[in-house]
Coordinates of C-alpha atoms in Angstrom, one line a residue:
M1 CA 0.1 0.0 0.1
P2 CA 1.5 3.5 -0.7
D3 CA 2.7 5.6 1.9
T4 CA -0.3 7.8 2.6
A5 CA -1.5 9.9 5.5
A6 CA -4.3 8.2 7.7
P7 CA -7.7 9.4 7.5
G8 CA -8.3 12.6 9.6
T9 CA -4.6 13.6 9.2
S10 CA -3.0 16.3 7.1
V11 CA -1.8 16.2 3.5
P12 CA 1.8 16.8 3.2
G13 CA 2.4 20.5 3.2
A14 CA -1.0 21.2 4.9
A15 CA -1.7 22.6 8.3
T16 CA -1.4 20.3 11.3
P17 CA -4.9 19.1 12.5
G18 CA -6.1 20.5 15.9
T19 CA -8.8 22.7 17.4
S20 CA -11.1 24.3 14.8
T21 CA -12.0 27.9 15.7
A22 CA -14.0 30.5 14.3
E23 CA -11.5 31.3 11.7
I24 CA -12.6 28.4 9.7
T25 CA -13.6 29.5 6.2
P26 CA -16.2 27.8 4.2
A27 CA -14.8 24.8 2.3
I28 CA -15.5 25.0 -1.3
A29 CA -12.6 23.0 -2.7
T30 CA -13.2 20.0 -4.7
P31 CA -11.9 16.5 -3.3
V32 CA -8.5 15.3 -4.1
F33 CA -8.2 11.7 -5.4
R34 CA -5.3 9.3 -5.4
V35 CA -5.2 5.8 -6.7
R36 CA -2.5 3.6 -6.0
G37 CA -0.7 6.7 -4.5
A38 CA -0.9 8.6 -7.8
L39 CA -2.7 11.9 -8.2
V40 CA -5.8 11.5 -10.6
P41 CA -7.2 14.9 -11.5
D42 CA -9.9 13.5 -13.8
L43 CA -11.7 12.0 -10.8
A44 CA -12.0 15.5 -9.1
R45 CA -13.2 17.1 -12.4
D46 CA -16.0 14.6 -13.0
C47 CA -16.9 14.1 -9.2
V48 CA -20.7 15.5 -8.8
R49 CA -21.2 13.9 -5.4
L50 CA -19.1 12.2 -2.7
E51 CA -19.8 10.7 0.8
V52 CA -17.5 9.3 3.3
T53 CA -19.2 7.7 6.3
E54 CA -17.9 6.4 9.6
S55 CA -19.2 5.3 13.0
T56 CA -17.9 4.0 16.4
E57 CA -18.5 0.3 14.9
G58 CA -15.6 0.9 12.4
L59 CA -15.6 0.2 8.6
R60 CA -15.1 3.7 6.9
T61 CA -17.1 3.7 3.6
L62 CA -16.8 5.9 0.5
R63 CA -19.3 6.5 -2.4
V64 CA -18.5 8.7 -5.3
H65 CA -20.6 9.8 -8.2
L66 CA -18.9 10.4 -11.5
V67 CA -20.0 12.0 -14.7
A68 CA -19.1 9.4 -17.5
T69 CA -19.3 11.7 -20.6
D70 CA -19.0 15.2 -21.5
S71 CA -20.4 17.4 -24.4
G72 CA -17.5 16.4 -26.6
A73 CA -17.8 12.8 -25.6
P74 CA -19.9 10.4 -28.0
G75 CA -21.5 8.6 -25.1
P76 CA -23.2 5.1 -25.5
P77 CA -22.5 3.2 -27.5
G78 CA -19.1 4.8 -27.2
R79 CA -16.7 4.3 -24.4
L80 CA -17.6 5.7 -20.9
R81 CA -15.1 7.3 -18.8
H82 CA -14.1 5.6 -15.5
L83 CA -15.1 2.2 -16.8
D84 CA -12.1 1.3 -18.7
G85 CA -9.9 0.5 -15.8
R86 CA -7.4 3.2 -16.5
D87 CA -7.9 5.3 -13.5
V88 CA -10.0 3.1 -11.1
D89 CA -10.9 -0.5 -11.0
L90 CA -12.3 -3.1 -8.6
G91 CA -9.5 -3.8 -5.9
R92 CA -7.6 -0.7 -6.3
D93 CA -6.4 1.3 -3.4
I94 CA -8.0 4.8 -3.4
Q95 CA -7.4 7.7 -1.1
V96 CA -9.6 10.9 -0.8
A97 CA -8.7 14.3 0.7
L98 CA -11.1 17.1 1.6
G99 CA -10.9 20.7 2.6
P100 CA -9.6 24.0 1.4
D101 CA -5.8 24.0 0.3
Q102 CA -4.3 25.0 3.7
R103 CA -6.6 22.7 5.8
Q104 CA -6.8 19.7 3.5
R105 CA -7.0 16.3 5.2
H106 CA -7.0 12.7 4.2
V107 CA -10.7 11.4 5.0
F108 CA -10.6 8.1 3.3
D109 CA -8.0 5.4 2.5
G110 CA -9.4 2.1 1.3
T111 CA -10.1 -0.4 -1.6
V112 CA -12.8 -0.1 -4.4
S113 CA -15.3 -2.6 -3.7
A114 CA -18.1 -2.0 -6.1
V115 CA -18.6 -0.2 -9.5
E116 CA -22.1 0.8 -11.0
A117 CA -23.4 2.6 -14.0
E118 CA -26.4 4.8 -13.9
F119 CA -28.4 5.8 -16.9
R120 CA -31.4 8.1 -16.7
D121 CA -33.5 9.6 -19.4
G122 CA -32.3 13.4 -20.0
S123 CA -29.3 13.0 -17.8
A124 CA -25.6 12.2 -18.6
P125 CA -24.4 8.5 -17.6
V126 CA -23.0 8.5 -14.0
V127 CA -20.5 6.0 -12.7
V128 CA -20.8 5.2 -8.8
L129 CA -17.5 3.9 -7.0
Y130 CA -17.9 2.3 -3.7
A131 CA -14.8 1.6 -1.5
E132 CA -14.2 0.3 2.1
D133 CA -11.3 0.7 4.5
P134 CA -9.1 -2.3 5.6
L135 CA -11.8 -3.7 7.9
M136 CA -13.5 -4.9 4.8
R137 CA -11.1 -7.8 5.1
L138 CA -12.8 -8.8 8.3
R139 CA -16.2 -8.4 6.9
M140 CA -15.4 -10.9 4.2
T141 CA -14.3 -13.8 6.6
R142 CA -16.6 -15.9 8.4
R143 CA -15.5 -18.3 11.1
M144 CA -16.6 -20.8 13.7
R145 CA -13.9 -20.7 16.4
T146 CA -13.4 -21.2 20.1
Y147 CA -11.3 -18.9 22.0
E148 CA -10.0 -20.2 25.6
R149 CA -8.5 -18.2 28.5
T150 CA -8.8 -14.8 26.7
T151 CA -9.8 -11.2 26.8
D152 CA -11.5 -9.1 24.3
A153 CA -8.1 -7.3 23.7
D154 CA -6.4 -10.5 22.9
I155 CA -9.1 -11.5 20.5
A156 CA -8.7 -8.2 18.8
R157 CA -4.9 -8.6 18.6
Y158 CA -5.4 -12.1 17.2
L159 CA -7.9 -10.9 14.5
A160 CA -5.8 -8.1 13.3
R161 CA -2.8 -10.5 12.8
A162 CA -4.9 -12.9 11.1
H163 CA -5.7 -10.3 8.3
G164 CA -2.2 -8.8 8.1
L165 CA -2.9 -5.7 10.2
D166 CA -1.1 -4.0 13.1
A167 CA -3.0 -3.9 16.5
D168 CA -3.4 -0.8 18.5
V169 CA -5.4 -2.1 21.4
D170 CA -6.2 -0.4 24.8
A171 CA -9.4 -2.0 26.4
A172 CA -9.6 -3.4 29.8
G173 CA -12.1 -6.2 30.5
A174 CA -12.4 -9.6 32.1
R175 CA -10.7 -12.8 31.1
Y176 CA -13.1 -15.3 29.9
D177 CA -12.7 -19.1 30.2
V178 CA -14.4 -19.6 26.8
V179 CA -15.6 -17.3 24.0
Q180 CA -17.4 -18.6 21.0
Q181 CA -17.5 -17.3 17.6
F182 CA -20.3 -19.0 15.9
N183 CA -20.6 -18.6 11.9
Q184 CA -19.9 -14.7 12.4
S185 CA -17.9 -12.5 10.2
D186 CA -14.7 -11.3 12.0
L187 CA -16.0 -7.8 11.8
A188 CA -19.4 -8.8 13.2
F189 CA -17.9 -10.7 16.0
L190 CA -15.4 -8.0 16.9
R191 CA -18.0 -5.5 17.0
E192 CA -20.1 -7.7 19.3
R193 CA -16.9 -8.0 21.7
A194 CA -16.5 -4.3 21.5
R195 CA -20.2 -3.6 22.5
L196 CA -20.0 -5.7 25.5
I197 CA -17.2 -3.7 27.1
Q198 CA -18.0 -0.2 25.4
A199 CA -14.8 -0.4 23.2
E200 CA -14.6 1.3 19.9
L201 CA -13.2 -0.2 16.6
W202 CA -11.7 1.6 13.6
C203 CA -8.8 1.4 11.2
T204 CA -6.2 3.8 10.0
G205 CA -3.9 2.6 7.3
G206 CA -2.7 -0.8 8.0
T207 CA -3.6 -0.5 11.9
L208 CA -6.8 -1.9 13.6
H209 CA -7.6 0.1 16.8
F210 CA -9.7 -1.4 19.5
R211 CA -9.8 0.9 22.4
T212 CA -12.4 2.1 25.0
R213 CA -13.6 5.7 24.7
D214 CA -11.5 7.3 27.3
K215 CA -8.3 5.7 25.5
R216 CA -9.2 7.2 22.1
E217 CA -7.6 10.5 21.0
G218 CA -9.6 12.9 18.8
T219 CA -9.4 16.5 17.5
K220 CA -11.2 19.2 19.3
V221 CA -13.7 21.3 17.5
V222 CA -15.7 24.5 18.2
A223 CA -18.9 24.7 16.5
V224 CA -20.8 28.2 16.8
Q225 CA -24.5 27.9 15.9
G226 CA -25.2 30.2 13.1
N227 CA -21.6 30.1 11.9
H228 CA -19.8 26.8 11.7
L229 CA -22.9 24.9 12.9
L230 CA -25.5 25.3 10.2
S231 CA -28.2 23.1 11.6
A232 CA -28.7 21.0 14.6
R233 CA -31.2 19.1 16.8
I234 CA -30.1 18.7 20.4
G235 CA -32.2 17.0 23.0
A236 CA -31.9 15.4 26.5
D237 CA -34.1 12.2 27.0
L238 CA -34.7 10.3 30.4
A239 CA -36.5 7.6 28.5
H240 CA -33.6 5.2 28.4
Q241 CA -31.7 6.3 31.5
R242 CA -31.6 4.0 34.4
G243 CA -30.4 4.5 38.1
S244 CA -28.8 1.2 38.1
V245 CA -27.9 -1.8 35.9
T246 CA -27.7 -5.4 37.3
V247 CA -26.2 -8.3 35.5
T248 CA -26.6 -11.9 36.7
G249 CA -25.0 -15.3 35.9
Y250 CA -24.0 -18.6 37.3
D251 CA -20.4 -19.7 38.3
A252 CA -20.0 -23.4 37.4
H253 CA -16.9 -23.6 39.5
T254 CA -18.3 -22.4 42.7
Q255 CA -21.8 -23.5 41.8
R256 CA -23.1 -20.0 43.0
T257 CA -25.3 -17.3 41.3
I258 CA -23.5 -14.2 40.3
E259 CA -24.8 -10.7 40.5
A260 CA -23.1 -7.3 39.9
Q261 CA -24.4 -4.0 39.9
A262 CA -23.4 -0.4 38.4
G263 CA -24.8 2.8 39.5
P264 CA -24.3 6.6 38.7
E265 CA -20.9 6.6 40.2
V266 CA -19.7 5.0 37.0
V267 CA -20.7 7.9 35.0
D268 CA -19.6 10.4 37.6
A269 CA -16.1 9.3 37.1
E270 CA -16.2 10.6 33.5
I271 CA -17.5 14.0 33.9
S272 CA -16.3 17.3 35.4
G273 CA -19.7 18.9 36.2
G274 CA -23.4 19.0 35.2
R275 CA -26.3 16.7 36.0
T276 CA -26.4 13.0 34.6
G277 CA -29.2 11.0 33.4
P278 CA -28.9 8.3 36.1
R279 CA -29.1 10.7 38.9
L280 CA -31.8 12.8 37.3
V281 CA -33.9 9.9 36.6
R282 CA -33.8 8.7 40.2
E283 CA -35.0 12.2 41.2
A284 CA -37.7 12.3 38.8
L285 CA -39.0 8.8 38.7
A286 CA -37.6 7.3 42.1
E287 CA -35.5 4.0 41.6
S288 CA -35.2 2.8 38.1
A289 CA -33.2 -0.4 37.5
S290 CA -32.2 -2.3 34.3
Y291 CA -31.5 -6.1 34.3
R292 CA -29.3 -7.6 31.5
V293 CA -30.5 -11.0 30.7
R294 CA -29.0 -11.3 27.1
E295 CA -25.5 -12.2 28.2
A296 CA -25.1 -14.5 31.1
A297 CA -22.0 -13.8 33.0
L298 CA -19.8 -16.9 33.9
T299 CA -17.6 -15.0 36.5
V300 CA -17.9 -11.9 38.8
G301 CA -15.3 -10.2 36.7
E302 CA -17.6 -10.7 33.6
A303 CA -20.7 -9.5 35.3
R304 CA -18.9 -6.3 36.6
S305 CA -17.5 -5.5 33.1
Y306 CA -21.0 -6.0 31.4
A307 CA -22.9 -3.9 34.1
R308 CA -20.4 -1.1 34.0
A309 CA -20.6 -0.9 30.0
E310 CA -24.2 -1.1 29.8
M311 CA -24.5 1.8 32.4
L312 CA -21.9 3.8 30.3
R313 CA -23.8 3.1 27.1
R314 CA -27.1 4.4 28.4
A315 CA -25.7 7.4 30.3
R316 CA -23.5 8.7 27.5
R317 CA -26.6 9.0 25.4
F318 CA -28.4 11.2 27.7
V319 CA -27.8 14.2 25.6
T320 CA -27.6 13.8 21.8
V321 CA -27.1 16.2 19.0
S322 CA -27.4 15.6 15.2
G323 CA -25.9 18.5 13.2
V324 CA -24.5 19.8 9.9
L325 CA -21.4 21.9 9.8
R326 CA -19.7 23.8 7.1
G327 CA -17.2 21.3 5.8
N328 CA -14.6 20.3 8.4
A329 CA -12.2 17.6 7.6
D330 CA -10.8 17.7 11.1
L331 CA -14.0 16.2 12.5
S332 CA -14.0 12.5 12.8
V333 CA -15.4 9.8 15.2
G334 CA -13.8 10.4 18.5
S335 CA -13.6 14.1 18.2
R336 CA -14.6 16.2 21.1
V337 CA -17.1 19.2 20.1
E338 CA -17.9 22.4 22.0
L339 CA -21.2 23.7 20.9
T340 CA -21.6 27.5 21.4
D341 CA -25.1 29.6 21.2
V342 CA -27.3 26.4 21.6
G343 CA -29.0 27.2 24.8
G344 CA -28.2 26.8 28.5
P345 CA -28.8 23.2 29.2
F346 CA -26.7 22.1 26.0
E347 CA -24.0 25.0 26.0
G348 CA -20.3 24.0 26.2
G349 CA -18.1 20.9 25.5
G350 CA -18.0 17.4 26.4
Y351 CA -19.8 16.1 23.1
Y352 CA -18.3 13.0 21.8
V353 CA -18.7 12.4 18.0
T354 CA -20.1 9.0 17.4
Y355 CA -21.0 9.2 13.4
V356 CA -19.5 11.5 10.7
R357 CA -20.7 11.8 7.1
H358 CA -18.4 14.1 4.9
S359 CA -20.1 15.1 1.7
F360 CA -19.5 17.1 -1.4
D361 CA -21.5 18.0 -4.2
Q362 CA -21.6 20.8 -6.7
V363 CA -24.6 22.8 -5.1
A364 CA -23.9 22.8 -1.4
G365 CA -20.0 22.2 -1.5
F366 CA -18.4 20.4 1.3
R367 CA -20.6 19.7 4.3
T368 CA -20.0 17.6 7.3
C369 CA -22.9 15.8 9.1
F370 CA -22.4 14.5 12.6
H371 CA -24.0 12.8 15.7
A372 CA -22.6 13.4 19.1
E373 CA -23.5 12.6 22.7
R374 CA -22.9 13.9 26.1
A375 CA -23.7 12.6 29.5
T376 CA -24.7 15.7 31.2
V377 CA -27.0 18.8 30.8
N378 CA -25.9 22.0 32.5
E379 CA -26.9 23.1 36.0
V380 CA -30.1 25.3 36.2
V381 CA -29.0 28.7 37.4

C-alpha cells in the first residue's frame, strides 16, 4: 500500500490538525483523489457527489458519483469514462482528501469494492464507485472458532494479525474461560465483543484500533450555531436512563449465582460537572433499574464488566445532537465538540462524536454531518 496519511490527518504541506475555531472558512475546494498513490485529477473534475461515512463500529466507507461523458464525448455506445480500468478499478487502493488547500485532510483510505453505471433519461451517464477501508477484510471472513482463557483485547490482537494488520489495543475487561465465534464474520464478531465492554473499533492505514472511549484520542472542534454549525437538533431524554444496571449469571466452579451492579458513580467518574441522566431519573421517577439477561456472566469479573459497560452506554447518550457543519475534515469519530449559542442546558463542551458523514456536491459544496452525545445537561442557574 502506498505511503499515505491516515484518515483525519493532514496532507503533506498542509496545516497540522487541531482545534477548529471561528477562523474556519467555508470549504469549497473539490475533493482530491489518489489511486495507488498517484494523483488522478480526472476524478476530481468529474465528481458530482461524494460521501465518506464512519461510526464507532468501524468500517469507513466511500461513495463517489462521477459523470461518465461530457459534451464532446460520444456517449453510449461509445466508451464511457471511469469504466475502462485506467484510473480506477475493482480492488484498487483509493485515497480521498477534503478541505480548502491549507486545511486539507485525508478522510478516506481504502479499496474499491463495487462499481455501478447509472443511466437516466435526459441525464448524462454516471459511474458510481464504492470503497471500504481495510476492515473490509474482516467483513469478508466468516469463522466458527473457540477462544479459551482470553480477553476481548487478546481477541482483537489475534484477528488483526490474521488479516495482516497491526494492532493498537487498549481496552480493559474480564478474562473469559471460553468465547465462541459461531458462524460470524470477523467484523461482526469483533463489533459484538466491543459492545460488551463499550470499546470502539476503527482502522487507519494498516492498523486496527480497539480502544475504550477514554483511550481514544480525537481532535477538538468548536462549533458556533449560526456560523460553523448550520443546523442542529439537540435533546436530553430520560426515557432510556436508569439509576442502576444489574447483570446476573452462574459460576459453574463455585456453583453459586453471580450478581453485579453498576450505578451513577460509574458515570460520575467521566464528567467534570453538570447533571447526569442516572441521577436525574432517580430524582424524577424514583429508583429505576435495568436487568441484563441477554448475556449470562460466567464469572464475577464478567458481570462487573458488562454492568459497567451497559451503564456507560445508556448514560453517555443522555444528551444527543445531530448537526451539519460547514465542511470540516478535522471532524471524525472520536472528536470532542464544543457547542456555542445553543441554549443553557446544552451549551459547552463534552460532546463526543459517534458518527460522521463528509459530503461534497456541486450545489452545497463541502458539508459535514455528525452525531454526538454527552452524559450531562448544565446546572440550572
